[in-house]
Tab-separated table of C-alpha atoms and ligand atoms in Angstrom:
chain	number	residue	atom	x	y	z
A	23	MET	CA	-5.281	43.127	0.677
A	24	SER	CA	-6.516	40.168	2.775
A	25	ILE	CA	-7.799	40.400	6.333
A	26	VAL	CA	-7.922	37.446	8.711
A	27	VAL	CA	-9.922	37.643	11.939
A	28	VAL	CA	-9.244	35.151	14.726
A	29	GLY	CA	-12.158	34.722	17.129
A	30	ALA	CA	-15.722	34.514	15.794
A	31	GLY	CA	-17.350	36.091	18.826
A	32	LEU	CA	-18.975	39.480	19.314
A	33	ALA	CA	-15.903	41.557	18.455
A	34	GLY	CA	-14.813	39.375	15.515
A	35	GLY	CA	-18.345	39.247	14.089
A	36	THR	CA	-18.820	43.002	14.483
A	37	ALA	CA	-15.472	43.737	12.840
A	38	VAL	CA	-16.290	41.804	9.669
A	39	THR	CA	-19.712	43.481	9.521
A	40	GLU	CA	-18.129	46.903	9.819
A	41	LEU	CA	-15.419	46.147	7.256
A	42	ARG	CA	-18.074	45.412	4.644
A	43	ARG	CA	-20.166	48.415	5.738
A	44	LEU	CA	-17.117	50.635	5.202
A	45	GLY	CA	-16.848	49.318	1.643
A	46	TYR	CA	-13.785	47.123	2.082
A	47	ASP	CA	-14.072	44.570	-0.757
A	48	GLY	CA	-10.954	42.457	-0.256
A	49	ALA	CA	-10.789	38.962	1.195
A	50	ILE	CA	-11.993	38.334	4.763
A	51	THR	CA	-11.560	35.045	6.613
A	52	LEU	CA	-13.097	34.588	10.050
A	53	TYR	CA	-11.797	31.786	12.285
A	54	GLY	CA	-13.790	30.582	15.290
A	55	ARG	CA	-12.994	27.777	17.682
A	56	GLU	CA	-16.676	27.278	18.517
A	57	PRO	CA	-18.975	25.590	15.994
A	58	HIS	CA	-21.371	28.573	16.123
A	59	LEU	CA	-21.807	31.690	14.047
A	60	PRO	CA	-20.782	34.827	16.009
A	61	TYR	CA	-23.183	35.440	18.890
A	62	GLU	CA	-23.855	37.686	21.866
A	63	ARG	CA	-23.187	36.298	25.335
A	64	PRO	CA	-25.183	38.615	27.677
A	65	PRO	CA	-28.499	36.785	27.068
A	66	LEU	CA	-26.859	33.484	28.078
A	67	SER	CA	-27.037	34.503	31.743
A	68	LYS	CA	-30.270	36.502	31.396
A	69	ASP	CA	-33.208	36.086	28.986
A	70	VAL	CA	-32.007	32.843	27.388
A	71	LEU	CA	-31.302	31.283	30.790
A	72	LEU	CA	-34.667	32.509	32.045
A	73	GLY	CA	-36.298	30.973	28.983
A	74	THR	CA	-37.784	34.323	27.879
A	75	LYS	CA	-35.650	34.744	24.727
A	76	PRO	CA	-35.090	32.106	22.039
A	77	LEU	CA	-31.527	31.018	21.441
A	78	ASP	CA	-31.834	32.015	17.758
A	79	ALA	CA	-31.948	35.661	18.831
A	80	VAL	CA	-28.340	35.692	20.051
A	81	PHE	CA	-26.675	35.456	16.627
A	82	LEU	CA	-25.304	38.594	14.958
A	83	HIS	CA	-26.379	37.376	11.487
A	84	ASP	CA	-27.669	34.197	9.895
A	85	ARG	CA	-25.333	32.078	7.765
A	86	ALA	CA	-26.644	33.575	4.512
A	87	TRP	CA	-25.304	37.007	5.530
A	88	TYR	CA	-21.708	35.716	5.549
A	89	ASP	CA	-22.172	34.167	2.092
A	90	GLU	CA	-23.789	37.304	0.718
A	91	HIS	CA	-20.963	39.454	2.109
A	92	ASP	CA	-18.249	37.110	0.947
A	93	VAL	CA	-16.877	36.367	4.402
A	94	ALA	CA	-15.095	32.998	4.457
A	95	LEU	CA	-16.168	31.279	7.670
A	96	ARG	CA	-13.817	28.790	9.286
A	97	LEU	CA	-15.850	27.685	12.289
A	98	ASP	CA	-14.940	24.844	14.626
A	99	THR	CA	-11.363	25.716	13.740
A	100	ALA	CA	-8.814	26.938	16.263
A	101	VAL	CA	-5.876	28.964	15.084
A	102	THR	CA	-2.900	27.309	16.756
A	103	SER	CA	-0.162	29.811	15.974
A	104	ILE	CA	0.726	32.996	14.138
A	105	ASP	CA	3.756	33.145	11.872
A	106	ARG	CA	4.534	36.852	11.847
A	107	THR	CA	7.484	36.541	9.483
A	108	GLU	CA	5.441	34.826	6.767
A	109	HIS	CA	2.206	36.682	7.687
A	110	ARG	CA	0.285	33.421	8.183
A	111	VAL	CA	-2.114	31.973	10.735
A	112	VAL	CA	-1.756	28.241	11.262
A	113	THR	CA	-4.511	25.708	12.062
A	114	ALA	CA	-4.425	21.931	12.566
A	115	ASP	CA	-5.044	21.376	8.857
A	116	GLY	CA	-3.476	24.299	7.069
A	117	ALA	CA	-2.444	27.914	7.054
A	118	GLU	CA	-3.755	31.181	5.654
A	119	ARG	CA	-1.878	34.308	4.592
A	120	TYR	CA	-2.867	37.703	5.888
A	121	ASP	CA	-1.938	41.262	5.123
A	122	ARG	CA	-3.725	42.437	8.249
A	123	LEU	CA	-4.704	40.270	11.213
A	124	LEU	CA	-7.319	41.039	13.858
A	125	LEU	CA	-7.216	39.106	17.136
A	126	ALA	CA	-10.551	38.828	18.962
A	127	THR	CA	-10.078	35.697	21.031
A	128	GLY	CA	-12.103	36.810	24.065
A	129	ALA	CA	-11.741	35.476	27.568
A	130	THR	CA	-11.823	32.113	29.313
A	131	PRO	CA	-13.529	31.491	32.677
A	132	ARG	CA	-11.100	31.257	35.577
A	133	ARG	CA	-11.090	27.701	36.973
A	134	PHE	CA	-11.738	26.846	40.598
A	135	PRO	CA	-10.045	23.465	41.178
A	136	GLU	CA	-11.475	23.111	44.718
A	137	ALA	CA	-14.932	22.684	43.158
A	138	ASP	CA	-13.791	19.587	41.262
A	139	SER	CA	-12.937	17.771	44.490
A	140	ALA	CA	-16.489	18.232	45.861
A	141	GLY	CA	-17.793	15.275	43.821
A	142	VAL	CA	-20.705	17.370	42.503
A	143	PRO	CA	-21.263	18.451	38.862
A	144	VAL	CA	-19.432	21.729	38.233
A	145	ALA	CA	-20.471	24.255	35.582
A	146	TYR	CA	-18.997	27.446	34.137
A	147	LEU	CA	-20.826	29.926	31.914
A	148	ARG	CA	-19.309	31.282	28.729
A	149	THR	CA	-20.859	29.470	25.771
A	150	ILE	CA	-24.239	28.512	24.354
A	151	GLU	CA	-23.678	24.932	25.522
A	152	ASP	CA	-22.904	26.120	29.063
A	153	SER	CA	-26.130	28.134	29.147
A	154	GLU	CA	-28.212	25.250	27.782
A	155	ARG	CA	-26.759	22.955	30.401
A	156	LEU	CA	-27.672	25.337	33.211
A	157	GLU	CA	-31.156	25.934	31.869
A	158	ALA	CA	-31.774	22.168	31.819
A	159	ALA	CA	-30.425	21.769	35.360
A	160	PHE	CA	-32.422	24.629	36.877
A	161	VAL	CA	-35.607	22.903	37.997
A	162	ASP	CA	-37.704	23.435	41.083
A	163	GLY	CA	-35.894	22.338	44.225
A	164	THR	CA	-32.426	21.816	42.732
A	165	ARG	CA	-29.768	22.924	45.216
A	166	VAL	CA	-27.414	25.242	43.355
A	167	ALA	CA	-24.176	26.516	44.912
A	168	ILE	CA	-22.598	29.490	43.167
A	169	VAL	CA	-18.971	30.406	43.757
A	170	GLY	CA	-18.459	34.134	43.251
A	171	ALA	CA	-20.919	37.028	43.571
A	172	GLY	CA	-19.753	38.919	40.481
A	173	TRP	CA	-22.013	39.808	37.547
A	174	ILE	CA	-22.257	36.272	36.185
A	175	GLY	CA	-22.703	34.661	39.614
A	176	LEU	CA	-25.505	37.081	40.515
A	177	GLU	CA	-27.308	36.817	37.178
A	178	VAL	CA	-27.146	33.024	37.404
A	179	ALA	CA	-28.470	33.215	40.983
A	180	ALA	CA	-31.440	35.278	39.774
A	181	ALA	CA	-32.194	32.788	36.970
A	182	ALA	CA	-31.883	29.817	39.340
A	183	ARG	CA	-34.269	31.427	41.858
A	184	HIS	CA	-36.679	32.178	39.006
A	185	ALA	CA	-36.715	28.431	38.271
A	186	GLY	CA	-37.385	27.612	41.938
A	187	CYS	CA	-33.907	26.362	42.845
A	188	GLU	CA	-32.456	26.651	46.344
A	189	VAL	CA	-29.504	28.976	45.833
A	190	THR	CA	-26.432	29.575	47.982
A	191	VAL	CA	-23.840	32.092	46.820
A	192	TYR	CA	-20.340	32.106	48.319
A	193	GLU	CA	-18.274	35.277	48.042
A	194	ARG	CA	-14.895	36.121	49.523
A	195	SER	CA	-15.559	39.891	49.788
A	196	GLU	CA	-17.806	41.441	52.398
A	197	LEU	CA	-20.324	42.424	49.688
A	198	PRO	CA	-21.112	41.302	46.143
A	199	LEU	CA	-19.499	43.459	43.428
A	200	LEU	CA	-17.635	45.385	46.098
A	201	GLY	CA	-14.567	46.021	43.934
A	202	VAL	CA	-16.588	47.584	41.100
A	203	LEU	CA	-19.348	49.424	42.932
A	204	GLY	CA	-18.024	50.126	46.413
A	205	PRO	CA	-20.080	49.451	49.564
A	206	GLU	CA	-22.724	52.155	49.011
A	207	VAL	CA	-24.219	50.515	45.913
A	208	ALA	CA	-22.962	46.926	46.384
A	209	ARG	CA	-25.258	46.782	49.418
A	210	VAL	CA	-28.288	47.115	47.095
A	211	PHE	CA	-27.307	43.894	45.310
A	212	ALA	CA	-26.830	42.033	48.614
A	213	ASP	CA	-30.273	43.171	49.816
A	214	LEU	CA	-31.841	42.335	46.452
A	215	HIS	CA	-30.619	38.746	46.382
A	216	ARG	CA	-31.422	38.107	50.029
A	217	ALA	CA	-34.952	39.465	49.501
A	218	HIS	CA	-35.333	36.968	46.671
A	219	GLY	CA	-34.367	34.087	48.936
A	220	VAL	CA	-30.701	33.617	48.047
A	221	ASP	CA	-28.533	32.372	50.902
A	222	LEU	CA	-25.715	34.871	50.403
A	223	ARG	CA	-22.594	33.935	52.346
A	224	LEU	CA	-20.198	36.849	52.291
A	225	GLY	CA	-16.643	37.196	53.548
A	226	THR	CA	-16.138	33.462	53.200
A	227	SER	CA	-13.623	31.192	51.495
A	228	VAL	CA	-15.690	28.314	50.200
A	229	THR	CA	-14.399	24.757	50.669
A	230	ALA	CA	-15.130	21.504	48.840
A	231	ASP	CA	-17.016	20.459	51.984
A	232	ASP	CA	-19.442	23.396	51.658
A	233	LEU	CA	-20.114	22.489	48.037
A	234	ARG	CA	-20.876	18.823	48.730
A	235	ARG	CA	-24.364	19.790	49.920
A	236	ALA	CA	-25.313	21.047	46.438
A	237	ASP	CA	-26.684	19.218	43.385
A	238	LEU	CA	-24.803	21.572	41.067
A	239	VAL	CA	-21.936	24.012	41.532
A	240	VAL	CA	-21.650	27.031	39.229
A	241	VAL	CA	-18.300	28.826	39.269
A	242	GLY	CA	-18.276	32.538	38.396
A	243	ILE	CA	-14.981	33.922	39.604
A	244	GLY	CA	-14.014	35.968	36.582
A	245	ALA	CA	-12.256	35.292	33.319
A	246	GLU	CA	-8.736	35.492	31.934
A	247	PRO	CA	-8.042	37.066	28.528
A	248	THR	CA	-7.266	34.368	25.941
A	249	ILE	CA	-3.828	35.616	24.933
A	250	ASP	CA	-1.887	32.400	24.292
A	251	LEU	CA	-1.689	33.022	20.520
A	252	ALA	CA	-0.478	36.592	20.995
A	253	ARG	CA	2.030	35.667	23.674
A	254	ASP	CA	3.439	32.774	21.630
A	255	ALA	CA	3.772	35.130	18.664
A	256	ARG	CA	5.798	37.445	20.935
A	257	LEU	CA	3.386	40.357	20.712
A	258	ALA	CA	3.529	42.675	23.727
A	259	VAL	CA	1.142	41.300	26.383
A	260	GLY	CA	0.359	41.967	30.050
A	261	ASN	CA	-3.187	41.636	31.383
A	262	GLY	CA	-4.329	41.225	27.779
A	263	VAL	CA	-2.752	42.139	24.484
A	264	LEU	CA	-1.265	45.625	24.642
A	265	VAL	CA	-2.701	47.901	21.944
A	266	ASP	CA	-2.446	51.608	21.156
A	267	GLU	CA	-5.306	54.108	20.789
A	268	ALA	CA	-6.071	52.781	17.278
A	269	LEU	CA	-6.046	49.185	18.669
A	270	ARG	CA	-2.782	48.170	16.965
A	271	THR	CA	-0.596	45.659	18.786
A	272	SER	CA	3.193	45.924	18.967
A	273	ASP	CA	3.125	44.568	15.369
A	274	PRO	CA	1.408	47.212	13.199
A	275	ALA	CA	-0.037	44.513	10.892
A	276	ILE	CA	-1.925	42.983	13.840
A	277	LEU	CA	-4.769	44.523	15.844
A	278	ALA	CA	-6.595	43.255	18.921
A	279	VAL	CA	-10.107	44.030	20.193
A	280	GLY	CA	-12.693	42.986	22.762
A	281	ASP	CA	-11.987	41.186	26.014
A	282	ILE	CA	-8.308	40.645	25.145
A	283	ALA	CA	-7.474	44.256	24.338
A	284	ASN	CA	-5.550	46.227	26.937
A	285	HIS	CA	-5.667	49.628	25.324
A	286	LEU	CA	-4.196	53.017	25.885
A	287	HIS	CA	-7.212	55.156	26.814
A	288	ASP	CA	-6.643	58.806	25.928
A	289	ARG	CA	-9.395	60.246	28.116
A	290	LEU	CA	-8.521	58.136	31.145
A	291	GLY	CA	-4.800	58.645	30.626
A	292	ARG	CA	-3.988	55.033	31.423
A	293	ARG	CA	-4.220	51.521	30.061
A	294	ILE	CA	-7.495	49.703	30.566
A	295	ARG	CA	-8.911	46.283	29.655
A	296	VAL	CA	-12.643	45.746	29.953
A	297	GLU	CA	-14.790	42.678	29.420
A	298	HIS	CA	-17.945	44.458	28.309
A	299	TRP	CA	-20.409	43.962	25.481
A	300	GLU	CA	-20.490	47.578	24.245
A	301	ASP	CA	-16.715	47.920	24.302
A	302	ALA	CA	-16.324	44.764	22.202
A	303	ILE	CA	-18.681	46.227	19.595
A	304	GLU	CA	-17.272	49.733	19.543
A	305	GLN	CA	-13.645	48.606	19.563
A	306	ALA	CA	-14.402	46.316	16.620
A	307	LYS	CA	-15.762	49.309	14.691
A	308	VAL	CA	-12.654	51.378	15.398
A	309	ALA	CA	-10.405	48.440	14.466
A	310	ALA	CA	-12.261	48.081	11.144
A	311	CYS	CA	-11.510	51.766	10.432
A	312	THR	CA	-7.851	51.270	11.306
A	313	LEU	CA	-7.716	48.188	9.070
A	314	VAL	CA	-8.993	50.117	6.053
A	315	GLY	CA	-6.609	52.990	6.703
A	316	GLU	CA	-8.951	55.485	8.389
A	317	GLU	CA	-7.113	56.914	11.374
A	318	THR	CA	-9.440	56.825	14.401
A	319	THR	CA	-8.919	56.264	18.104
A	320	TYR	CA	-10.889	54.371	20.704
A	321	ASP	CA	-11.716	56.594	23.650
A	322	ARG	CA	-15.229	55.602	24.722
A	323	MET	CA	-15.810	55.283	28.409
A	324	PRO	CA	-16.435	51.698	29.568
A	325	TYR	CA	-20.142	50.806	29.713
A	326	PHE	CA	-21.844	47.847	31.336
A	327	PHE	CA	-25.415	46.709	31.962
A	328	THR	CA	-27.074	43.962	33.976
A	329	ASP	CA	-30.586	42.625	34.618
A	330	GLN	CA	-31.343	40.781	37.835
A	331	TYR	CA	-34.960	40.093	38.929
A	332	ASP	CA	-36.736	43.428	38.346
A	333	LEU	CA	-33.547	45.471	38.557
A	334	GLY	CA	-32.096	46.684	35.273
A	335	MET	CA	-29.073	48.927	35.425
A	336	GLU	CA	-26.419	50.609	33.331
A	337	TYR	CA	-23.009	51.710	34.570
A	338	VAL	CA	-20.632	53.953	32.668
A	339	GLY	CA	-17.138	55.186	33.463
A	340	SER	CA	-14.258	53.843	35.460
A	341	VAL	CA	-13.094	54.446	39.006
A	342	GLY	CA	-9.318	54.636	38.703
A	343	PRO	CA	-6.711	53.000	40.924
A	344	GLY	CA	-6.952	56.018	43.263
A	345	GLY	CA	-10.559	55.146	44.144
A	346	TYR	CA	-13.312	57.687	44.751
A	347	ASP	CA	-14.161	60.185	47.489
A	348	ARG	CA	-17.922	59.729	47.715
A	349	VAL	CA	-20.993	58.391	45.930
A	350	ASP	CA	-24.027	60.623	45.441
A	351	ILE	CA	-27.189	58.556	45.268
A	352	GLU	CA	-30.300	60.256	43.904
A	353	GLY	CA	-33.652	58.495	44.100
A	354	ASP	CA	-34.751	55.482	46.069
A	355	ALA	CA	-32.100	52.763	46.432
A	356	THR	CA	-33.905	50.747	49.091
A	357	VAL	CA	-34.888	47.155	48.463
A	358	THR	CA	-38.334	46.214	49.765
A	359	PRO	CA	-38.798	42.922	51.672
A	360	ASP	CA	-40.409	41.363	48.576
A	361	GLY	CA	-37.371	42.259	46.449
A	362	GLY	CA	-38.653	45.393	44.722
A	363	VAL	CA	-36.208	48.191	43.902
A	364	GLY	CA	-37.063	51.785	43.082
A	365	ALA	CA	-35.370	53.967	40.494
A	366	PHE	CA	-32.106	55.657	41.345
A	367	ARG	CA	-28.946	57.186	39.940
A	368	ALA	CA	-25.494	56.998	41.499
A	369	PHE	CA	-22.489	59.193	40.766
A	370	TRP	CA	-18.971	58.245	41.874
A	371	VAL	CA	-16.962	61.390	42.545
A	372	ALA	CA	-13.168	61.747	42.747
A	373	ASP	CA	-11.411	65.098	43.171
A	374	GLY	CA	-14.683	66.916	42.562
A	375	HIS	CA	-15.409	65.188	39.236
A	376	VAL	CA	-17.760	62.371	38.264
A	377	VAL	CA	-15.644	59.349	37.277
A	378	ALA	CA	-18.457	56.803	37.000
A	379	ALA	CA	-22.242	56.873	37.033
A	380	MET	CA	-25.070	54.386	37.071
A	381	GLN	CA	-28.822	54.295	36.652
A	382	ALA	CA	-31.051	51.586	38.066
A	383	ASN	CA	-34.626	51.163	36.746
A	384	ASP	CA	-34.421	54.704	35.361
A	385	TRP	CA	-33.914	54.211	31.620
A	386	ASP	CA	-34.655	57.860	30.853
A	387	ALA	CA	-31.351	58.589	32.615
A	388	SER	CA	-29.143	56.682	30.134
A	389	GLY	CA	-28.033	59.917	28.502
A	390	VAL	CA	-27.804	61.727	31.824
A	391	ILE	CA	-25.295	59.292	33.302
A	392	ARG	CA	-23.133	59.358	30.178
A	393	ALA	CA	-23.206	63.138	30.056
A	394	SER	CA	-22.309	63.381	33.744
A	395	LEU	CA	-18.842	61.891	33.301
A	396	GLY	CA	-16.146	64.458	33.908
A	397	THR	CA	-18.568	67.090	35.213
A	398	THR	CA	-17.953	68.883	38.495
A	399	ARG	CA	-19.840	67.839	41.628
B	2	LIG	C1	-22.659	34.791	30.315
B	2	LIG	C2	-22.121	36.150	29.993
B	2	LIG	C3	-22.902	37.271	30.243
B	2	LIG	C4	-22.415	38.539	29.963
B	2	LIG	N1	-23.197	39.614	30.217
B	2	LIG	C5	-22.745	40.862	29.950
B	2	LIG	C6	-23.537	42.005	30.230
B	2	LIG	O1	-24.633	41.898	30.762
B	2	LIG	N2	-23.049	43.228	29.920
B	2	LIG	C7	-21.811	43.391	29.349
B	2	LIG	O2	-21.415	44.525	29.087
B	2	LIG	N3	-21.024	42.323	29.069
B	2	LIG	C8	-21.459	41.061	29.362
B	2	LIG	N4	-20.670	39.969	29.091
B	2	LIG	C9	-19.343	40.182	28.474
B	2	LIG	C10	-19.408	40.210	26.952
B	2	LIG	O3	-20.165	39.145	26.474
B	2	LIG	C11	-17.982	40.124	26.417
B	2	LIG	O4	-17.314	41.292	26.799
B	2	LIG	C12	-17.930	39.967	24.889
B	2	LIG	O5	-18.492	38.750	24.502
B	2	LIG	C13	-16.502	40.048	24.405
B	2	LIG	O6	-16.450	39.797	23.045
B	2	LIG	P1	-15.150	39.141	22.372
B	2	LIG	O7	-15.481	39.026	20.933
B	2	LIG	O8	-13.954	39.862	22.837
B	2	LIG	O9	-15.063	37.690	23.037
B	2	LIG	P2	-15.992	36.429	22.808
B	2	LIG	O10	-17.404	36.841	22.588
B	2	LIG	O11	-15.708	35.526	23.954
B	2	LIG	O12	-15.437	35.746	21.482
B	2	LIG	C14	-14.153	35.209	21.379
B	2	LIG	C15	-14.212	33.990	20.493
B	2	LIG	O13	-12.894	33.653	20.092
B	2	LIG	C16	-12.783	32.250	20.051
B	2	LIG	N5	-11.370	31.855	20.079
B	2	LIG	C17	-10.509	31.958	21.121
B	2	LIG	N6	-9.279	31.502	20.769
B	2	LIG	C18	-9.375	31.125	19.475
B	2	LIG	C19	-8.443	30.563	18.545
B	2	LIG	N7	-7.175	30.323	18.885
B	2	LIG	N8	-8.870	30.272	17.292
B	2	LIG	C20	-10.152	30.518	16.926
B	2	LIG	N9	-11.079	31.046	17.778
B	2	LIG	C21	-10.688	31.349	19.018
B	2	LIG	C22	-13.556	31.820	21.271
B	2	LIG	O14	-13.908	30.439	21.205
B	2	LIG	C23	-14.765	32.753	21.202
B	2	LIG	O15	-15.811	32.187	20.458
B	2	LIG	C24	-21.121	38.680	29.402
B	2	LIG	C25	-20.320	37.542	29.165
B	2	LIG	C26	-20.807	36.295	29.460
B	2	LIG	C27	-19.946	35.075	29.225
């Protein structure tokens, strides 16, 4: 049997690792559009951008590992189409047969065309090169405008302030991260960034005119799943590639994992697509099991972490489309004027049950927040 993996990112790299760990000894070919070995992206907006972690530390393995484990690497090579009848993936200079195909093509930053008309350099953050470019640009006094106060926008704001830049963040909602956290906890992030000197402009639709005052514009308004290959191959898609509990697409010979996977979540009882580091890893492990014929299902609750200034937090769970009734905050969630934050836990409750939970600066509570999901409150 031969397995082809398209997308040499976190999920693709983890899947090939797991396949070999499970004892699969058939052929594996890993295609990646980027020139790099599979790497982790979270440090690109945190430690690497802050200059506190070397770039070398982001790679899953060194090149020798792929040779030793007989993984054929096809880097700098985009797969341009999938021929499902012939079981082949096609590239600009050839094609490769597969018995099983794993799609792990990730996500692509959403563009903001208005920024291009400002006449100022515009940056996005997804790749190593993007991160290097920002790190070089972040010097004392640089005026940085950030469009979007989501996770990436806020982490970039923290790194830019750390480097002494003047930072303005523009956000359409009334609070940063409002959609994910709700007003009770989103307020902490607004206070945090303001205390660290960020000019946070909320409830505003930014114009090219606003951006002209900056030396650099960074756009962080979310990402779209990279599903062109799947869609062109007529796999079932819709906010990602639709997969079942074992991460199989509408074609049982093809699986999808990571940012592109819109999977049927048993415990949540609905479809969900998440763009999170842990989910990419854990889905890749389940997909590897499915590929070698071990029947498993993916039912982990979504998990996310962030680091901004001295605030480190983890969030687990998912508030469904019905929203939540209240948030119980335990501990001290106030931000001091110098930007300090205490330790606290937050529990989002719907119909008397915890649907999501978070800890901030309280790493002993990692297990507590996970265990709280589904409990009565
Ligand atoms: C800056 C940044 C910070 C983040 N921080 C956090 C965090 O703090 N916490 C958290 O939980 N998550 C974080 N994330 C999200 C996390 O990194 C992603 O969820 C994870 O990388 C998804 O893995 P993936 O393998 O699905 O996609 P990716 O890692 O994006 O890999 C997909 C790869 O597929 C390649 N590809 C696409 N199309 C083709 C093709 N046709 N042929 C060949 N190759 C192709 C792409 O070039 C890419 O290299 C962050 C993301 C970014 C960008």
